[in-house]
Tab-separated table of C-alpha atoms in Angstrom:
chain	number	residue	atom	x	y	z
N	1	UNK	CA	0.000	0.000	0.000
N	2	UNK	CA	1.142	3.396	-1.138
N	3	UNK	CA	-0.397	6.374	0.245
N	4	UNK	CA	0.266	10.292	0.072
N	5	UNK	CA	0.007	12.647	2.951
N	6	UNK	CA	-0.078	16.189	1.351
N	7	UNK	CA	-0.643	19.194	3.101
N	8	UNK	CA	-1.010	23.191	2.768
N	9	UNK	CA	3.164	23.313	2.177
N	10	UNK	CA	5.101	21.775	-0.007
N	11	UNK	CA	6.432	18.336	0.152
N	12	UNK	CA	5.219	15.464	1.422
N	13	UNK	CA	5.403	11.867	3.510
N	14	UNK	CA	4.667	8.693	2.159
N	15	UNK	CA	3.727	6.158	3.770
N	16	UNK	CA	4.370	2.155	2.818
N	17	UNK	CA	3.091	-0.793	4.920
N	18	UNK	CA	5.282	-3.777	4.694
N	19	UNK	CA	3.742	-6.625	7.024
N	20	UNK	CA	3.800	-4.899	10.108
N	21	UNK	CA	6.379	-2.304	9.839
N	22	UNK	CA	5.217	1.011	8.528
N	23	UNK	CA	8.189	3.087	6.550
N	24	UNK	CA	7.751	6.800	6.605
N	25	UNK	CA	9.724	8.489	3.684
N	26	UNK	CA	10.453	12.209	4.112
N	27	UNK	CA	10.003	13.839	0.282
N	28	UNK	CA	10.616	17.762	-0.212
N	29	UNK	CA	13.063	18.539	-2.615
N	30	UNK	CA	16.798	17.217	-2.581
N	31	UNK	CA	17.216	18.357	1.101
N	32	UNK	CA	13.922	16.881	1.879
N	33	UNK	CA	13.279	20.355	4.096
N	34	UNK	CA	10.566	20.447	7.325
N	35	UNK	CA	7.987	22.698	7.408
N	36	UNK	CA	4.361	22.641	9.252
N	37	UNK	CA	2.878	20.727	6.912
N	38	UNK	CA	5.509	17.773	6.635
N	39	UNK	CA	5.672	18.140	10.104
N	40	UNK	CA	2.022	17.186	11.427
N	41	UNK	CA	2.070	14.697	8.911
N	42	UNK	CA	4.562	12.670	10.659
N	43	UNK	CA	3.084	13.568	13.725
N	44	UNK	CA	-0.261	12.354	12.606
N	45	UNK	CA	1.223	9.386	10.530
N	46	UNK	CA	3.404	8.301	13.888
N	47	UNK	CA	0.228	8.389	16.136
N	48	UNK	CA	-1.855	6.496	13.287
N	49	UNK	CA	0.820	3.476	13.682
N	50	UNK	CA	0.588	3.273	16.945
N	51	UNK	CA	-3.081	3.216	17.119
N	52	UNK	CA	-3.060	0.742	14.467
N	53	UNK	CA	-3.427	-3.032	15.873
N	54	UNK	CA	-1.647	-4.119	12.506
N	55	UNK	CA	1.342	-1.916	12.665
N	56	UNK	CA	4.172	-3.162	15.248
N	57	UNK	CA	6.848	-0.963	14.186
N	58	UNK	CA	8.030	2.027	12.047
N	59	UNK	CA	10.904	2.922	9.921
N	60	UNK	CA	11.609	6.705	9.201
N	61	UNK	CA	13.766	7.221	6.332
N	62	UNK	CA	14.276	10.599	3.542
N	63	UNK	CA	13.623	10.243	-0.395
N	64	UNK	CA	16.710	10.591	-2.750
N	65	UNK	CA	20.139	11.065	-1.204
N	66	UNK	CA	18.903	13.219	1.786
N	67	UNK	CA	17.676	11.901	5.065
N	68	UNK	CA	16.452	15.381	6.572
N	69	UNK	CA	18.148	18.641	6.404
N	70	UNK	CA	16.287	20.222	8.936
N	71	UNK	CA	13.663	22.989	8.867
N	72	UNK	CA	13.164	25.169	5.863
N	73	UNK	CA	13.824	28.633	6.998
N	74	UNK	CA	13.763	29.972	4.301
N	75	UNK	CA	9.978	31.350	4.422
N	76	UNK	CA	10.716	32.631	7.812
N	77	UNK	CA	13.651	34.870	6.600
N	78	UNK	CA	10.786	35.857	4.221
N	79	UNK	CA	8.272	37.053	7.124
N	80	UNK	CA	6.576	33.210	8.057
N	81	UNK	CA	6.184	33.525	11.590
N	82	UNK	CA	9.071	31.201	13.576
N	83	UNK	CA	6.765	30.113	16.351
N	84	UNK	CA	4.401	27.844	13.824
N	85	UNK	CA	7.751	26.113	12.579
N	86	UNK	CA	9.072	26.014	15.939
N	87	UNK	CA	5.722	24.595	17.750
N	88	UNK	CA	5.586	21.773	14.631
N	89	UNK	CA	8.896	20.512	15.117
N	90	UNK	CA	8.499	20.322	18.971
N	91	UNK	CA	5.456	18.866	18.797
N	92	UNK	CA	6.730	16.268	16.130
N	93	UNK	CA	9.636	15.761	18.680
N	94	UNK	CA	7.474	15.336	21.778
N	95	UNK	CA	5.442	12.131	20.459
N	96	UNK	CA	8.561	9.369	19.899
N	97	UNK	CA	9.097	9.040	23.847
N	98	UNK	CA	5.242	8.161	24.232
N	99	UNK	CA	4.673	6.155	21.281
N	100	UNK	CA	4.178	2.099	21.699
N	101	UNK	CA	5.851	1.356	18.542
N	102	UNK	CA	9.630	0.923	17.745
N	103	UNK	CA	10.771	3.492	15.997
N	104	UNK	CA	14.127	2.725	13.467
N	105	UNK	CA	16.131	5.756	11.208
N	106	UNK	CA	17.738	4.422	8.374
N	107	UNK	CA	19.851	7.588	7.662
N	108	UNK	CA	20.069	7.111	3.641
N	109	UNK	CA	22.216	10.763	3.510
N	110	UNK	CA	22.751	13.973	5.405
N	111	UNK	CA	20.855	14.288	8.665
N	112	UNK	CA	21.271	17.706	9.908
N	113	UNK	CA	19.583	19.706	12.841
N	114	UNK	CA	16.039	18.768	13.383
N	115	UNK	CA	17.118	15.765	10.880
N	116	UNK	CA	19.753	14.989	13.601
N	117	UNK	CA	16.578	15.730	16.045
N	118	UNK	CA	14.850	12.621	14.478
N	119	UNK	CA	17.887	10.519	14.828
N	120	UNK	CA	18.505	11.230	18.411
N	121	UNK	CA	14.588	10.634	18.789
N	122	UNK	CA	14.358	7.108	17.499
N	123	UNK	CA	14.906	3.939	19.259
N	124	UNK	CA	17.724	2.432	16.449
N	125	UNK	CA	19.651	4.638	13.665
N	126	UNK	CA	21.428	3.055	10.935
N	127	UNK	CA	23.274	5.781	8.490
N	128	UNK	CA	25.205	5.232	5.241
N	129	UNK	CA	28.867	6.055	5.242
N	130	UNK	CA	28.673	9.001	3.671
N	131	UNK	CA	26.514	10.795	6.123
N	132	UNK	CA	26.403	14.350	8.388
N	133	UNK	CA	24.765	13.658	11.110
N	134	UNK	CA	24.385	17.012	13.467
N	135	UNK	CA	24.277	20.277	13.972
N	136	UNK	CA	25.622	23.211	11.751
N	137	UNK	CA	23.674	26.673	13.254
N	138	UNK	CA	26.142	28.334	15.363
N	139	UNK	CA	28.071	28.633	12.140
N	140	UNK	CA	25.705	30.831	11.192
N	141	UNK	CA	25.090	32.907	14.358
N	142	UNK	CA	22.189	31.122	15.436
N	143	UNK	CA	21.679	28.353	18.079
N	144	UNK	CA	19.605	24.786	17.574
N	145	UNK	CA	17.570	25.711	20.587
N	146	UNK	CA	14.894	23.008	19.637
N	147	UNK	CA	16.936	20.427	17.888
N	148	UNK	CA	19.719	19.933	20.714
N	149	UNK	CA	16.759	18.774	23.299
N	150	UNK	CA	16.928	15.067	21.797
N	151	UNK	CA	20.682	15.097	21.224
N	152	UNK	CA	21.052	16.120	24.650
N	153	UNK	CA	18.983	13.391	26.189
N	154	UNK	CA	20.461	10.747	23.460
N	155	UNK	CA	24.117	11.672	24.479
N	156	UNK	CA	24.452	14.032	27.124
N	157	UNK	CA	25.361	17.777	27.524
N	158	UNK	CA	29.278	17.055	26.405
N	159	UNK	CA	28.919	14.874	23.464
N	160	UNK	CA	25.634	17.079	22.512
N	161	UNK	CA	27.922	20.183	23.156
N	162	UNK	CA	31.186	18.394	20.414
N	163	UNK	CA	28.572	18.477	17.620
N	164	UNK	CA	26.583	21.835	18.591
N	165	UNK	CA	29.682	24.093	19.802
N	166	UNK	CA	31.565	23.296	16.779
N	167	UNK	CA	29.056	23.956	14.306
N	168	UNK	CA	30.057	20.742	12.497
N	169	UNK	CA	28.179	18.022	11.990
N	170	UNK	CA	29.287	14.371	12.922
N	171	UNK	CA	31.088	11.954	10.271
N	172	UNK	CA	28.940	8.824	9.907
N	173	UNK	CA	31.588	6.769	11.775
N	174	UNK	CA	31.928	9.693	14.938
N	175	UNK	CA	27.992	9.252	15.464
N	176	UNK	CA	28.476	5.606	15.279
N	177	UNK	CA	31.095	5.844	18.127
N	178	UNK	CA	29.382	8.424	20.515
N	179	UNK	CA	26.099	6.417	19.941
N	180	UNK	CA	23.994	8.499	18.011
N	181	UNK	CA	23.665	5.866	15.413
N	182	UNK	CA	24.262	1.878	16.282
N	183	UNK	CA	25.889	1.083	12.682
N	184	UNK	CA	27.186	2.878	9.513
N	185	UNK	CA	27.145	0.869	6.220
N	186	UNK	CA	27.269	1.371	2.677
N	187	UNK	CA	24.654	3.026	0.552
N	188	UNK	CA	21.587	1.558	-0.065
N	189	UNK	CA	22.233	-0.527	2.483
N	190	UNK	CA	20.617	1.589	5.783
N	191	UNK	CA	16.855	0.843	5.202
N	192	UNK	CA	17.642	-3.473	5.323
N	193	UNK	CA	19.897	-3.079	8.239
N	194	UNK	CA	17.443	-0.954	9.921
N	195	UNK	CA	14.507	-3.785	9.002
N	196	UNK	CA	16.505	-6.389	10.483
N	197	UNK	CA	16.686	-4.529	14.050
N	198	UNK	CA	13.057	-4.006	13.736
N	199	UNK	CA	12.546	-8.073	13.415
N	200	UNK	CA	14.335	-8.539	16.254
N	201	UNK	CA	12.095	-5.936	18.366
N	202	UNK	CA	9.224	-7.461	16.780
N	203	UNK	CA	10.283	-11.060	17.842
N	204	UNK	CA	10.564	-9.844	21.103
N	205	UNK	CA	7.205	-7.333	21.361
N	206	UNK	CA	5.620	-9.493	24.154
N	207	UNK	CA	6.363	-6.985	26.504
N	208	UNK	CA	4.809	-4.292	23.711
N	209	UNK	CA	4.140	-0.537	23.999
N	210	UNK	CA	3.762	-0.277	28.281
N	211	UNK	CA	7.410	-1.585	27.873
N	212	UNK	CA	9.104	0.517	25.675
N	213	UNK	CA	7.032	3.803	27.058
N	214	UNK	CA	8.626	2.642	30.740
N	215	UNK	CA	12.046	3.090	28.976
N	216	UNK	CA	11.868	6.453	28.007
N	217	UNK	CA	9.873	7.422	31.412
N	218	UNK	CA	12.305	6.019	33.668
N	219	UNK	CA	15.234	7.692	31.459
N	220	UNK	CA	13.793	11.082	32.815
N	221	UNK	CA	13.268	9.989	36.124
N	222	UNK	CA	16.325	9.976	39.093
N	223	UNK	CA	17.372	6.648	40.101
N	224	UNK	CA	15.207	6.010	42.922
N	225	UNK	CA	12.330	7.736	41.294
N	226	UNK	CA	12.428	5.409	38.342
N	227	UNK	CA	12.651	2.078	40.990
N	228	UNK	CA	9.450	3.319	42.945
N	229	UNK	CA	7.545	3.705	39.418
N	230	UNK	CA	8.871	-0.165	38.501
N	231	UNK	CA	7.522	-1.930	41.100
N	232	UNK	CA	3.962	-1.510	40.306
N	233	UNK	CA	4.701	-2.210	36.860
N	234	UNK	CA	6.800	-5.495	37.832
N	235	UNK	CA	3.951	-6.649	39.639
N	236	UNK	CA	1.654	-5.790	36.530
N	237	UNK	CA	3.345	-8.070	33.899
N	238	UNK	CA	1.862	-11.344	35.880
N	239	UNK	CA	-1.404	-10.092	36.428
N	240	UNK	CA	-4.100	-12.113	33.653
């Protein structure tokens, strides 16, 4: 099944169901830009999958030779006002922690700020040799105020701070060694790699969406916080 989310701005996501695993291609030009529209369709498509009994798990990927290249500014240098791109891209950001569903990045090509976002967001990233994976705003005066939230939590204020102070974006191989992406491979090759991490969390989705929303919940919590909120949960997985 093919299917074509369009909305008021240009570009769009597609969306392909394979089995159970939903794959979410990014399309908008060669850079495969955000803007409002693209954004609250992957919101909406993201939130669709995981209220969809027949969807287990979703790959995000970008058309052509681009994974993401972050938001299209361009139309806010021209007078668009920044809080509607701002809000989208949050908003987009917010759902991955509370979703049910696995979430993999097969980084086909450059993934840079809220591209990098996405990355950082998802459970699993695979990226092709040949990637940027990161940050490049401060070397143009600005700061990724929204972006670095989910490289923060992914790696922590000093690796987040490597890619963001510099204004350079990670090699493929340097996010593959501070963890921002679990393997680098040759082209063509992310979206299969990706798929076969996805089978695995699919073989092993008995302990499904209460267990991978704990995860990211207890991640936020302190340590003893997180132990008090897993005890009633413990007890939950042999209640029939």
């Amino acid at each position: 099944m093919m299917t074509s989310v369009e909305g008021v701005w240009d570009g769009a996501v597609e969306q392909e169901v394979v089995g159970a695993v939903s794959v979410l291609t990014i399309r908008n030009g060669e850079r495969n830009l955000l803007n409002p529209g693209i954004l609250t369709d992957i919101r909406s498509l993201l939130q669709e999958c995981d209220d969809d009994p027949d969807i287990r798990a979703v790959l995000l990927t970008g058309a052509g030779e681009a994974f993401c290249g972050g938001l299209d500014i361009a139309p806010i240098k021209a007078g668009a006002d920044p809080a509607l791109f701002g809000k989208a891209l949050l908003e987009t950001l917010r759902i991955f922690p509370r979703l049910g569903v696995p979430v993999a990045a097969a980084v086909n090509g450059d993934a840079l700020a809220g591209g990098a976002s996405f990355v950082a967001a998802c459970d699993f990233a695979v990226a092709v040799d040949s990637a940027r994976i990161g940050t490049m705003e401060v070397s143009a005066g600005m700061w990724p105020m929204i972006a670095q939230v989910p490289l923060i939590h992914r790696l922590g204020p000093r690796l987040a701070m490597e890619n963001i102070g510099s204004g350079e974006p990670f090699t493929a191989e340097r996010a593959r060694e501070v963890g921002l992406v679990q393997a680098v491979v040759e082209p063509g090759r992310a979206p299969a790699v990706a798929k076969e991490w996805l089978d695995k969390a699919l073989r092993a989705a008995g302990a499904g969406a209460p267990g991978r929303r704990s995860l990211y919940e207890f991640a936020s919590m302190s340590y003893d916080e997180a132990f008090d909120a897993s005890l009633p949960r413990f007890i939950k997985l042999f209640e029939h």
